[in-house]
mmCIF file of C-alpha atoms in Angstrom:
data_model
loop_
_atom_site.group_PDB
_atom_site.id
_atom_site.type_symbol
_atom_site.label_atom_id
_atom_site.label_comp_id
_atom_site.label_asym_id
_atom_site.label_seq_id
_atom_site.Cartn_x
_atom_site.Cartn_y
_atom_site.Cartn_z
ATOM 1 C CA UNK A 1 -95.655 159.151 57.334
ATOM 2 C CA UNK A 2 -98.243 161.461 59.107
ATOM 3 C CA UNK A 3 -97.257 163.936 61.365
ATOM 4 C CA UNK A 4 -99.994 165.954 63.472
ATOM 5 C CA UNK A 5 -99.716 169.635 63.568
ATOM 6 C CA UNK A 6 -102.422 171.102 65.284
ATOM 7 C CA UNK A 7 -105.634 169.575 64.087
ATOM 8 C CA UNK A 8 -104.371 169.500 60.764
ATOM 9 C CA UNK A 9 -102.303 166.268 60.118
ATOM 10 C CA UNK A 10 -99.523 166.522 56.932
ATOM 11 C CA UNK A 11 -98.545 163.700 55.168
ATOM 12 C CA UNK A 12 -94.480 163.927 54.192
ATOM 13 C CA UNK A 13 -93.779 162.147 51.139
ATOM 14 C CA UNK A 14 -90.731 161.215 49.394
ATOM 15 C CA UNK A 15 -89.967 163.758 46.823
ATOM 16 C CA UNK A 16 -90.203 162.243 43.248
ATOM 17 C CA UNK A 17 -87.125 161.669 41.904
ATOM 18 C CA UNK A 18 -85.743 163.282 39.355
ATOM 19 C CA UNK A 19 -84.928 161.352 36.301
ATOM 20 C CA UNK A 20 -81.163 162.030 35.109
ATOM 21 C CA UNK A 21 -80.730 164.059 31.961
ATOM 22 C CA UNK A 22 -77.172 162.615 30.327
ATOM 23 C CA UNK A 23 -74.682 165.416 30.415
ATOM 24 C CA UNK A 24 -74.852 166.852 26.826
ATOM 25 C CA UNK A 25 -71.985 164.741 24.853
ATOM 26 C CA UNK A 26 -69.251 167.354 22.946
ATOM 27 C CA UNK A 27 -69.323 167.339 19.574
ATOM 28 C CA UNK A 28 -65.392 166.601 19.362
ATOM 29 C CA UNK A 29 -66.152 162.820 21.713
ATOM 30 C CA UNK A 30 -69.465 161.802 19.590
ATOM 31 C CA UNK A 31 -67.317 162.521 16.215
ATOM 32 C CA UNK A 32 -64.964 160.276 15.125
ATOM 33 C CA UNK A 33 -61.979 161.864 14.463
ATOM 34 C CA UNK A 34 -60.744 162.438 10.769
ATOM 35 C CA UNK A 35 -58.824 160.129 8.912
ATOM 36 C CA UNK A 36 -55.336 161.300 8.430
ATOM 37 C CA UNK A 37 -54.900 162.798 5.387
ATOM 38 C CA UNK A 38 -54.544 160.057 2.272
ATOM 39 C CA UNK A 39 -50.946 161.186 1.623
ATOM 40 C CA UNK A 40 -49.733 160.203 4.982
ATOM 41 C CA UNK A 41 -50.423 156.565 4.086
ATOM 42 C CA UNK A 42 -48.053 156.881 1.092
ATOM 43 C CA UNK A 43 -44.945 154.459 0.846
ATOM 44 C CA UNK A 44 -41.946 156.577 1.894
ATOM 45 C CA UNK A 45 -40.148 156.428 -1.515
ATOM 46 C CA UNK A 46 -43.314 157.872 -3.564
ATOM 47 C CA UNK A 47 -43.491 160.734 -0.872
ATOM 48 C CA UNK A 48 -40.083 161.147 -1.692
ATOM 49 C CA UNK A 49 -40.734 160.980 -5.456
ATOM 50 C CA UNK A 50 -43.684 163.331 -5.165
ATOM 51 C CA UNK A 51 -41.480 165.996 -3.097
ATOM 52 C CA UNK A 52 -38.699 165.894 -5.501
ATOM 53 C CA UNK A 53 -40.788 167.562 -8.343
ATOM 54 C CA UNK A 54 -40.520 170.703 -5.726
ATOM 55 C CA UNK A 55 -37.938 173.163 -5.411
ATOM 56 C CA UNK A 56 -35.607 173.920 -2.550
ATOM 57 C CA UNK A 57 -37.141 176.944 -1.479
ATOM 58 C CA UNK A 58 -40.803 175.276 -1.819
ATOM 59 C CA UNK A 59 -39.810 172.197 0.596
ATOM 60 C CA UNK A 60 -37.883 174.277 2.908
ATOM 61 C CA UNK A 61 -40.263 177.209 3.319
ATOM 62 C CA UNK A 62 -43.599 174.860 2.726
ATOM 63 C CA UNK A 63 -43.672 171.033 2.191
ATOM 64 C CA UNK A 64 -41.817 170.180 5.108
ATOM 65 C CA UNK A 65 -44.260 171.700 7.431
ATOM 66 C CA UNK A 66 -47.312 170.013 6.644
ATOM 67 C CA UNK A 67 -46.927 167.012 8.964
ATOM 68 C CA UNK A 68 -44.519 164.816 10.860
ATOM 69 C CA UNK A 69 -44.245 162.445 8.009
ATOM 70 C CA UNK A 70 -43.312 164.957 5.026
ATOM 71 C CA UNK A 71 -40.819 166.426 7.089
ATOM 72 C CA UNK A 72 -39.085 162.835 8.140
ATOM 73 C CA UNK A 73 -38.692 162.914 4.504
ATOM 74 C CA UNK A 74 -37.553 166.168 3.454
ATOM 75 C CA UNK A 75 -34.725 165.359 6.211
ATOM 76 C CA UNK A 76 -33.888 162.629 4.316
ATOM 77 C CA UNK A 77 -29.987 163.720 2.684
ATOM 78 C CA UNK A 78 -30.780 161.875 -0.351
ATOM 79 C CA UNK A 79 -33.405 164.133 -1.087
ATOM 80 C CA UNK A 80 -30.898 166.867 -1.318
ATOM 81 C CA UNK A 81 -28.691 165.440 -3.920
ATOM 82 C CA UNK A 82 -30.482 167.140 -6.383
ATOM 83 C CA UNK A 83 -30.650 171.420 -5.231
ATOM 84 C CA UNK A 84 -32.822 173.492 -7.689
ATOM 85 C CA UNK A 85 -32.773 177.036 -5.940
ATOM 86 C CA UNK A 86 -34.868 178.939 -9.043
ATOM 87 C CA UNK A 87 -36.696 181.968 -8.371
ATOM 88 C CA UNK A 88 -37.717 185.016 -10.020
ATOM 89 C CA UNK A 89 -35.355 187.196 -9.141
ATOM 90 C CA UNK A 90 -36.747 189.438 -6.360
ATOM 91 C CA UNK A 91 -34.487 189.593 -3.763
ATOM 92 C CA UNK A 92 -35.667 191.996 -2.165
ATOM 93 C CA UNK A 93 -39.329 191.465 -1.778
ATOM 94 C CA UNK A 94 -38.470 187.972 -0.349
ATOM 95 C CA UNK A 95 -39.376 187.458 3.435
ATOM 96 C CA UNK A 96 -35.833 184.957 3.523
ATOM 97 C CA UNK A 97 -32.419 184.776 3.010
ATOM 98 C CA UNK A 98 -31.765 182.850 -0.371
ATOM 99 C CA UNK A 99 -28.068 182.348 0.839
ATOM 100 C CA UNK A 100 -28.293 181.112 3.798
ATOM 101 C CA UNK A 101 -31.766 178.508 2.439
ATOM 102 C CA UNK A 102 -29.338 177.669 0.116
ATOM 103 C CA UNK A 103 -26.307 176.653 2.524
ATOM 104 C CA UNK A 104 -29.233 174.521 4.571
ATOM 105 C CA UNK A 105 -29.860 172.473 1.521
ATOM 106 C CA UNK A 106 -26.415 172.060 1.182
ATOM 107 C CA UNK A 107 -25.612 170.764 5.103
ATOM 108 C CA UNK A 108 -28.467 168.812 4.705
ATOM 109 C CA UNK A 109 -27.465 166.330 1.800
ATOM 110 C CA UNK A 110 -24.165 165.657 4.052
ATOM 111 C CA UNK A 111 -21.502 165.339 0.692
ATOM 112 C CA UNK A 112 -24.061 163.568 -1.609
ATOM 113 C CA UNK A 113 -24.972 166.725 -3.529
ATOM 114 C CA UNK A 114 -24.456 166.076 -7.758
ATOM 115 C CA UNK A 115 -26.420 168.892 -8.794
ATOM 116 C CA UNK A 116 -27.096 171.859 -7.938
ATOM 117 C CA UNK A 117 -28.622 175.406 -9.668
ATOM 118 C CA UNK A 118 -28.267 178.713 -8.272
ATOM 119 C CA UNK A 119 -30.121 181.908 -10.018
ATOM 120 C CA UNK A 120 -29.529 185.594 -9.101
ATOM 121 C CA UNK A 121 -28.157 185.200 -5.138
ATOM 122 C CA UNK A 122 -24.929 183.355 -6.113
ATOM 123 C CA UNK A 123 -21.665 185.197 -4.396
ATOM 124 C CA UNK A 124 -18.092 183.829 -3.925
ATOM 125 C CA UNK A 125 -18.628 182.988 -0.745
ATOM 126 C CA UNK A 126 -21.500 180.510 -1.012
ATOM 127 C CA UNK A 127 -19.796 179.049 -4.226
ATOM 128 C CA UNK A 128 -16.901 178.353 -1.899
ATOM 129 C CA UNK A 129 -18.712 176.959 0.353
ATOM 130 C CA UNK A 130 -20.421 174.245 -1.493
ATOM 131 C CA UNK A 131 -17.285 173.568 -3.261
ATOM 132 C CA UNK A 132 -15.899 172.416 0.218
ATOM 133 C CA UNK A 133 -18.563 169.595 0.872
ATOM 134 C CA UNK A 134 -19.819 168.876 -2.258
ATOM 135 C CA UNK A 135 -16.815 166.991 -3.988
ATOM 136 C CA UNK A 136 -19.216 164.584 -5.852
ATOM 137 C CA UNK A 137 -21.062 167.394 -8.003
ATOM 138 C CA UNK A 138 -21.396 166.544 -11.489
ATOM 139 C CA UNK A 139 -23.795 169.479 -12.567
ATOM 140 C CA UNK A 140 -23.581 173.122 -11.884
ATOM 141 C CA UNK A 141 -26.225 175.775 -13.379
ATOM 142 C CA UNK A 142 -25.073 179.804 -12.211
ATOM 143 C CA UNK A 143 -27.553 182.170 -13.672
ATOM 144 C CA UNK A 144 -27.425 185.972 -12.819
ATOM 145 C CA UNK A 145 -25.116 185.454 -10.403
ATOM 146 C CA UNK A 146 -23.628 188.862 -11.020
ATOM 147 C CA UNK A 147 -21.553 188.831 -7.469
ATOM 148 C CA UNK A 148 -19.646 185.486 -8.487
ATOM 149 C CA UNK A 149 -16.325 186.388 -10.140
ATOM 150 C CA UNK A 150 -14.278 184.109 -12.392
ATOM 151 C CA UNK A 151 -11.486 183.743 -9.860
ATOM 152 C CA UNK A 152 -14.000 182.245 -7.027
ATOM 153 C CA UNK A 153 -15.494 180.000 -9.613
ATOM 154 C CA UNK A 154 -12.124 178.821 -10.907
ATOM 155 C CA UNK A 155 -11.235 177.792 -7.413
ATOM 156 C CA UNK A 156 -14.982 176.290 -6.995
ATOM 157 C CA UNK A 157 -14.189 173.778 -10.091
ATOM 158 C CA UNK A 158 -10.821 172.484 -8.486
ATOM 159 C CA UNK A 159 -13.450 170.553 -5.955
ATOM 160 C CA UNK A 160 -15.569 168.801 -8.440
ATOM 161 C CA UNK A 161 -13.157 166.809 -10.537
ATOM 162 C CA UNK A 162 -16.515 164.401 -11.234
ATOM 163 C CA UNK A 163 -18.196 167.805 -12.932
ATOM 164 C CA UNK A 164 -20.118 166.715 -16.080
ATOM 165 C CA UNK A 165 -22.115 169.904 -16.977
ATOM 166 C CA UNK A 166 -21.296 173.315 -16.626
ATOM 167 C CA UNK A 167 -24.088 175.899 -17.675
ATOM 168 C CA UNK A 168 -23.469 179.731 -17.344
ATOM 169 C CA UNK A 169 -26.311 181.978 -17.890
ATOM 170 C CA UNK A 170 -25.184 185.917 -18.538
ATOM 171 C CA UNK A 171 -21.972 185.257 -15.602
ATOM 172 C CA UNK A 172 -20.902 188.407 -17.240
ATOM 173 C CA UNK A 173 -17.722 187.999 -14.669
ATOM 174 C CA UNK A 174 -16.435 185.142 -16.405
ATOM 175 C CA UNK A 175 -13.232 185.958 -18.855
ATOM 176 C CA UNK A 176 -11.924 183.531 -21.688
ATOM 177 C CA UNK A 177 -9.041 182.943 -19.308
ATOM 178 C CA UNK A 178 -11.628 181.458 -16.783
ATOM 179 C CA UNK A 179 -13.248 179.328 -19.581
ATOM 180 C CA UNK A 180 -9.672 177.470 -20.063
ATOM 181 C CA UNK A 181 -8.722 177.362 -16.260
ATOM 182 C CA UNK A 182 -12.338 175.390 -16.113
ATOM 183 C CA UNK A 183 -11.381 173.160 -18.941
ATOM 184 C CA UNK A 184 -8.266 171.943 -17.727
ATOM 185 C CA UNK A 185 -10.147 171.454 -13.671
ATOM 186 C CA UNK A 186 -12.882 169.460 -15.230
ATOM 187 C CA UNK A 187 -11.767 167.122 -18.428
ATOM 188 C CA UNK A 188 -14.609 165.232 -17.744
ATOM 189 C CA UNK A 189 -17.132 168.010 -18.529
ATOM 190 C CA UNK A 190 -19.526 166.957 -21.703
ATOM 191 C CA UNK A 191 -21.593 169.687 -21.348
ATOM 192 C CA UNK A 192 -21.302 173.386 -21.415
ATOM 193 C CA UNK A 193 -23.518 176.457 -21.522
ATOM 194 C CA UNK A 194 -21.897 180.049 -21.629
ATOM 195 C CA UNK A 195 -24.971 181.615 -22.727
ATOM 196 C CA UNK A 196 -25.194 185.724 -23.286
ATOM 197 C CA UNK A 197 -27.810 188.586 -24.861
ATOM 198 C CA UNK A 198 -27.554 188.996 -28.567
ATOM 199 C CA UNK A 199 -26.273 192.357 -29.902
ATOM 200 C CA UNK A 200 -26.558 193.140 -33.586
ATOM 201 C CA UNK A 201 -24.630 196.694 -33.333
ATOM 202 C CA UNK A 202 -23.143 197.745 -36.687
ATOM 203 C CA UNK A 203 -20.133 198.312 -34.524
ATOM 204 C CA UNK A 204 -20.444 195.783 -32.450
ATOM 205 C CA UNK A 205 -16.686 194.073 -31.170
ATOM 206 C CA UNK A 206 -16.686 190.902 -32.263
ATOM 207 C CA UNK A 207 -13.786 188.141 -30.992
ATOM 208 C CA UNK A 208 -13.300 184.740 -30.552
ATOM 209 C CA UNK A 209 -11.989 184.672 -27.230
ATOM 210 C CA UNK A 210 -14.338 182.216 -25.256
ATOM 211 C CA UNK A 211 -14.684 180.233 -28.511
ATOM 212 C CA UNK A 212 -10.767 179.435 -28.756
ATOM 213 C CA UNK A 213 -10.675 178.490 -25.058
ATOM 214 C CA UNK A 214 -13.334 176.117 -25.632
ATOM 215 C CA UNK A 215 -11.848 174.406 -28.576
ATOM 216 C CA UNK A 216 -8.608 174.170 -26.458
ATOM 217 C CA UNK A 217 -9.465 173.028 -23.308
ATOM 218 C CA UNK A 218 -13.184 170.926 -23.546
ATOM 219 C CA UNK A 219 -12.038 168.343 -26.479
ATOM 220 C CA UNK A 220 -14.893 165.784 -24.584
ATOM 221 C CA UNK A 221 -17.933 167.759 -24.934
ATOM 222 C CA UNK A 222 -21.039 166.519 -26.613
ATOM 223 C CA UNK A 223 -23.221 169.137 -26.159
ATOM 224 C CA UNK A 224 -22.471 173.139 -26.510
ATOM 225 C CA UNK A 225 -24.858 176.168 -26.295
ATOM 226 C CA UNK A 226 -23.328 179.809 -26.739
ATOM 227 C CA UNK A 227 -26.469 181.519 -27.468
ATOM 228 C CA UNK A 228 -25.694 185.269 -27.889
ATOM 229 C CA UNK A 229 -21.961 184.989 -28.156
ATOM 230 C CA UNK A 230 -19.805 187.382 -29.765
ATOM 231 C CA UNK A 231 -17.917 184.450 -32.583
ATOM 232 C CA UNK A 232 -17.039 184.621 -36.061
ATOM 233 C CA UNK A 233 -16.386 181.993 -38.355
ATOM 234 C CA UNK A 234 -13.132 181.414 -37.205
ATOM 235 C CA UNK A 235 -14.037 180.448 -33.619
ATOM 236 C CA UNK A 236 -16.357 178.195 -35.116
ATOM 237 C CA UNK A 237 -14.221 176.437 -36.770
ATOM 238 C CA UNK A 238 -12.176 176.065 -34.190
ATOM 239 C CA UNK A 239 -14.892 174.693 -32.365
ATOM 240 C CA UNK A 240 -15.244 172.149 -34.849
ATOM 241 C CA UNK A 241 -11.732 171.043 -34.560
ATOM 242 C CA UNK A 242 -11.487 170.955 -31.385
ATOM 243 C CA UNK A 243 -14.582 169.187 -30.160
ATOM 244 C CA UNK A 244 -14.891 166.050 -32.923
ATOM 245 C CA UNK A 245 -17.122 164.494 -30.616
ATOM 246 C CA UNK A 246 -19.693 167.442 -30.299
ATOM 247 C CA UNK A 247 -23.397 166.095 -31.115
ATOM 248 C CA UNK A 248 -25.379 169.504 -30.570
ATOM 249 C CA UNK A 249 -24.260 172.671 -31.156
ATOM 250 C CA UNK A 250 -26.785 175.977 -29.985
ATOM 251 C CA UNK A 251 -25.324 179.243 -31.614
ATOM 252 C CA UNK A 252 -28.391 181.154 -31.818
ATOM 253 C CA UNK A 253 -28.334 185.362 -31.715
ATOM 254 C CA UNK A 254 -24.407 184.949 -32.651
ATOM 255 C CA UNK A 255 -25.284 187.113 -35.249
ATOM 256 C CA UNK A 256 -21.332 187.595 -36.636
ATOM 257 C CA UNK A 257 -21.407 184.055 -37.755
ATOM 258 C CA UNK A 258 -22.303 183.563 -41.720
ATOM 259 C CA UNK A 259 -23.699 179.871 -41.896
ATOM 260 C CA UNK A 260 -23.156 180.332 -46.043
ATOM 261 C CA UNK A 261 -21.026 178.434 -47.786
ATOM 262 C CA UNK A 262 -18.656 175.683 -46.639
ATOM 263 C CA UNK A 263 -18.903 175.962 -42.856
ATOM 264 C CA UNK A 264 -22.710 175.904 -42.766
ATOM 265 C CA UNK A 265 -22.342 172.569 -45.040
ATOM 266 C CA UNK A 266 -19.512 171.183 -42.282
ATOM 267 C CA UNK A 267 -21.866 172.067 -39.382
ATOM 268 C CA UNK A 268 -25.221 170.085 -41.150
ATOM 269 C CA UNK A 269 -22.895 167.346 -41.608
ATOM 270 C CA UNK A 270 -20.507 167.443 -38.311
ATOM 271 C CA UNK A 271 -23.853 168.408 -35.688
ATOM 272 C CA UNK A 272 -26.766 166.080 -35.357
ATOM 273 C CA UNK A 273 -28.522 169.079 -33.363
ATOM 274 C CA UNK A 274 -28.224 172.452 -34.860
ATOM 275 C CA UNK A 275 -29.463 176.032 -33.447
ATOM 276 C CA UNK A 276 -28.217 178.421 -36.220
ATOM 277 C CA UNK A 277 -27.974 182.156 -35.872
ATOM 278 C CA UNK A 278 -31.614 182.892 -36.649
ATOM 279 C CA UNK A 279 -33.388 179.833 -35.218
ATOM 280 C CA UNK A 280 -36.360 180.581 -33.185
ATOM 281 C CA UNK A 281 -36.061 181.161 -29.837
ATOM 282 C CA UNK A 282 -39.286 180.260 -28.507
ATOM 283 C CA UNK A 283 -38.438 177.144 -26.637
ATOM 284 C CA UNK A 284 -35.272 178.978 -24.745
ATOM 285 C CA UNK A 285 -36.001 179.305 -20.815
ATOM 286 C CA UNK A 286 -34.499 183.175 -20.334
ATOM 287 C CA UNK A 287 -35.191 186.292 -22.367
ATOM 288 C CA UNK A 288 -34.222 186.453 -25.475
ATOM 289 C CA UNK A 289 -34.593 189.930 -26.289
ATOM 290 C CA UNK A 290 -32.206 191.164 -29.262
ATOM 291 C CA UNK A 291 -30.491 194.371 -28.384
ATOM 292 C CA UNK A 292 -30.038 196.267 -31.744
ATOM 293 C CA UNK A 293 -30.287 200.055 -32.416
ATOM 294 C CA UNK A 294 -34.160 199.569 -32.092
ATOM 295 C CA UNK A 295 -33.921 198.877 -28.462
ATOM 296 C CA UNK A 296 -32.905 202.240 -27.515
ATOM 297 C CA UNK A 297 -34.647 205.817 -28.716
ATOM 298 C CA UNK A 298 -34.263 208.128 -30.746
ATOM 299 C CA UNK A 299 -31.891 210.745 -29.039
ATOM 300 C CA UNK A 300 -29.279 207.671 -28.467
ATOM 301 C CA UNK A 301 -28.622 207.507 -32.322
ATOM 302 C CA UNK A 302 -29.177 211.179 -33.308
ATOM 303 C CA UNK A 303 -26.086 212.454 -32.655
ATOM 304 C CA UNK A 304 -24.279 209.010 -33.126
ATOM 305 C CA UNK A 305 -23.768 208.562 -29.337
ATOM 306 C CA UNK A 306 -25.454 207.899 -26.126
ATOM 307 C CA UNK A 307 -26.866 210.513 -23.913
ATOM 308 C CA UNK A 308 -25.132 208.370 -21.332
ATOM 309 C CA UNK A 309 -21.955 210.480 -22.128
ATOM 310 C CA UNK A 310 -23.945 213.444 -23.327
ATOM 311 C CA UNK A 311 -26.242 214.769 -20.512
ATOM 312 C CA UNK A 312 -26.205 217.075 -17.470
ATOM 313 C CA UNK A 313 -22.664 218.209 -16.624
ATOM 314 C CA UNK A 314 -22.852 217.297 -12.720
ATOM 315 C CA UNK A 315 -19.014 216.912 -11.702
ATOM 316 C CA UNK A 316 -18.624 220.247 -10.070
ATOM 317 C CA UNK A 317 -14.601 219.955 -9.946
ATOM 318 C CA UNK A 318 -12.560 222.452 -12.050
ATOM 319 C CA UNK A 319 -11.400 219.673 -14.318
ATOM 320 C CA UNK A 320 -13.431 220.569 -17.839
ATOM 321 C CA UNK A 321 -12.970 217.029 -19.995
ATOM 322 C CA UNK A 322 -14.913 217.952 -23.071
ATOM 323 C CA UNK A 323 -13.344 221.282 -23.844
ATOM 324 C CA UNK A 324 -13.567 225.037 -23.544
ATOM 325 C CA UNK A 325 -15.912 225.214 -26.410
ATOM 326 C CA UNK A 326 -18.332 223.322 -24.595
ATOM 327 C CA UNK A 327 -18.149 224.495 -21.014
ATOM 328 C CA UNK A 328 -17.222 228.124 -19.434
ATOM 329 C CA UNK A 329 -15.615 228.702 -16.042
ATOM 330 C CA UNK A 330 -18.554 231.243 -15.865
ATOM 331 C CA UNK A 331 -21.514 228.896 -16.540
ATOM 332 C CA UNK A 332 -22.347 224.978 -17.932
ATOM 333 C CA UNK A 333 -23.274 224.599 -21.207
ATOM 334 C CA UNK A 334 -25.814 221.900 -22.033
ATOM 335 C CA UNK A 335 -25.663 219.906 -25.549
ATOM 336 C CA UNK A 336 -27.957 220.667 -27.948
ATOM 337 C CA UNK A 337 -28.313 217.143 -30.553
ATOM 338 C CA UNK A 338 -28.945 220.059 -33.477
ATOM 339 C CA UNK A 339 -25.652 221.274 -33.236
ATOM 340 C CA UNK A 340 -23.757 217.725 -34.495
#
């Protein structure tokens, strides 16, 4: 079209259009999103399988958050029949609570719990409270579990009349009276581990407590560990007696046994699976550390007792225990290991 300004005339044309640039595509809609991960696609029971070779505290604290699917599973009850609470010990460096993990576990297998291992955070309490919903247990492993005393676990046992194994890892609140309360609870038990630290003290008090209550009140076990205990010959034998159907026997670090002689000949013969005194301890899961006058220094032994009893007199009462020839009203003497 022509238009006439003037004597100049202007042609108006159509502007050219513009061709279309596409919109720039994302990244995220021109890429296929990822496959899901190849252990999604797993059949439920080998997921299961898989997440049973973890612990408690790993599938509580890690497993069950990595997707929807793992944690379907971990959710599962029968994946909490089996509770394995290990750990190393450090309490307090721990960003949870042990105790109350460990009462999760237990809600969570809704009464089909059979077994079930506690180390270090064990307390009356939580002993009593699986022992309320877990009737069906047939294995219980307390390790450490300094704040669980022998009355709490007597009354623990009562609930588990199915209990098959019983293993006790340096319960140092656990009397020879408890040992035979346990026995007569649980005469199904065929397994039992009271397992302590091995002393070789010249002095060292040696009885036959625990050993006696076993031979009196576990007649069905197969299978006995008492690694570190405190036995002579005489418990023993009583052991032998008493347990005719024993197939393994683990006395290693009793150190007050003597294997020489007729009772080391009854044991070869009577045991299929003997740990003897001084058998090597390489294969045994805790510390095995021998406490013997080596383990402590010189000043314990140079005056024939500890510096535990001998050191700074700080009980400022008027009471004087060891003597006038050792302390003063006027001033506090301190021992000197030449004078003895």
């Amino acid at each position: 079209m022509m238009i006439a300004v003037g004597r100049k005339k202007f042609q108006l044309r159509r502007p050219k259009s513009k061709k279309k640039i596409p919109a720039a595509v994302s990244s995220s809609a021109a890429t296929e999103p990822p496959p899901p991960p190849p252990w999604i696609e797993l059949p439920r029971d080998v997921t299961a399988n898989i997440l049973h070779r973890l612990g408690a505290i790993e599938i509580l604290e890690s497993a069950q958050k990595v997707c929807t699917t793992w944690r379907r599973v971990c959710q599962d009850p029968t994946m909490w029949r089996v509770i394995d609470m290990k750990n190393l010990g450090d309490l307090h460096d721990m960003p949870y609570d042990l105790s109350i993990m460990c009462r999760h576990a237990v809600d969570r297998c809704q009464g089909q719990l059979i077994d079930i291992n506690i180390e270090y955070f064990g307390t009356d309490e939580l002993l009593r409270y699986i022992s309320q919903r877990s009737n069906n247990l047939r294995r219980l492993q307390l390790a450490c579990c300094y704040s669980i005393s022998g009355k709490a676990l007597r009354e623990a046992v009562k609930n588990f009349p199915q209990l098959e194994e019983l293993h006790l890892f340096f319960m140092s609140e656990i009397s020879a009276g408890d040992i035979e309360s346990i026995g007569t609870s649980c005469p199904m038990l065929k397994s039992f581990t009271f397992n302590d630290r091995g002393y070789k003290f010249p002095l060292i008090e040696c009885d036959n407590e625990y050993a006696l209550a076993v031979a009196k009140n576990m007649p069905n076990l197969s299978h006995l560990r008492l690694f570190g205990n405190k036995l002579m010959n005489e418990g023993l034998e009583a052991i032998l007696n008493g347990c005719p159907h024993l197939e393994s026997l683990d006395i290693r670090q009793c150190f007050s046994v003597n294997l020489v002689g007729d009772l080391g000949k009854r044991c070869s013969k009577q045991i299929k699976n003997l740990r003897r005194p001084c058998d090597s301890t390489d294969d045994y899961e805790w510390d095995a550390e021998i406490y013997d006058c080596e383990s402590f220094d010189d000043n314990y032994w140079s005056s024939g007792y500890s510096d535990i009893y001998f050191g700074d007199y700080d009980d400022y009462t008027n009471t004087n225990p060891f003597g006038s020839e050792y302390f003063s009203d006027n001033e506090v003497w301190f021992f000197d290991h030449d004078y003895f």
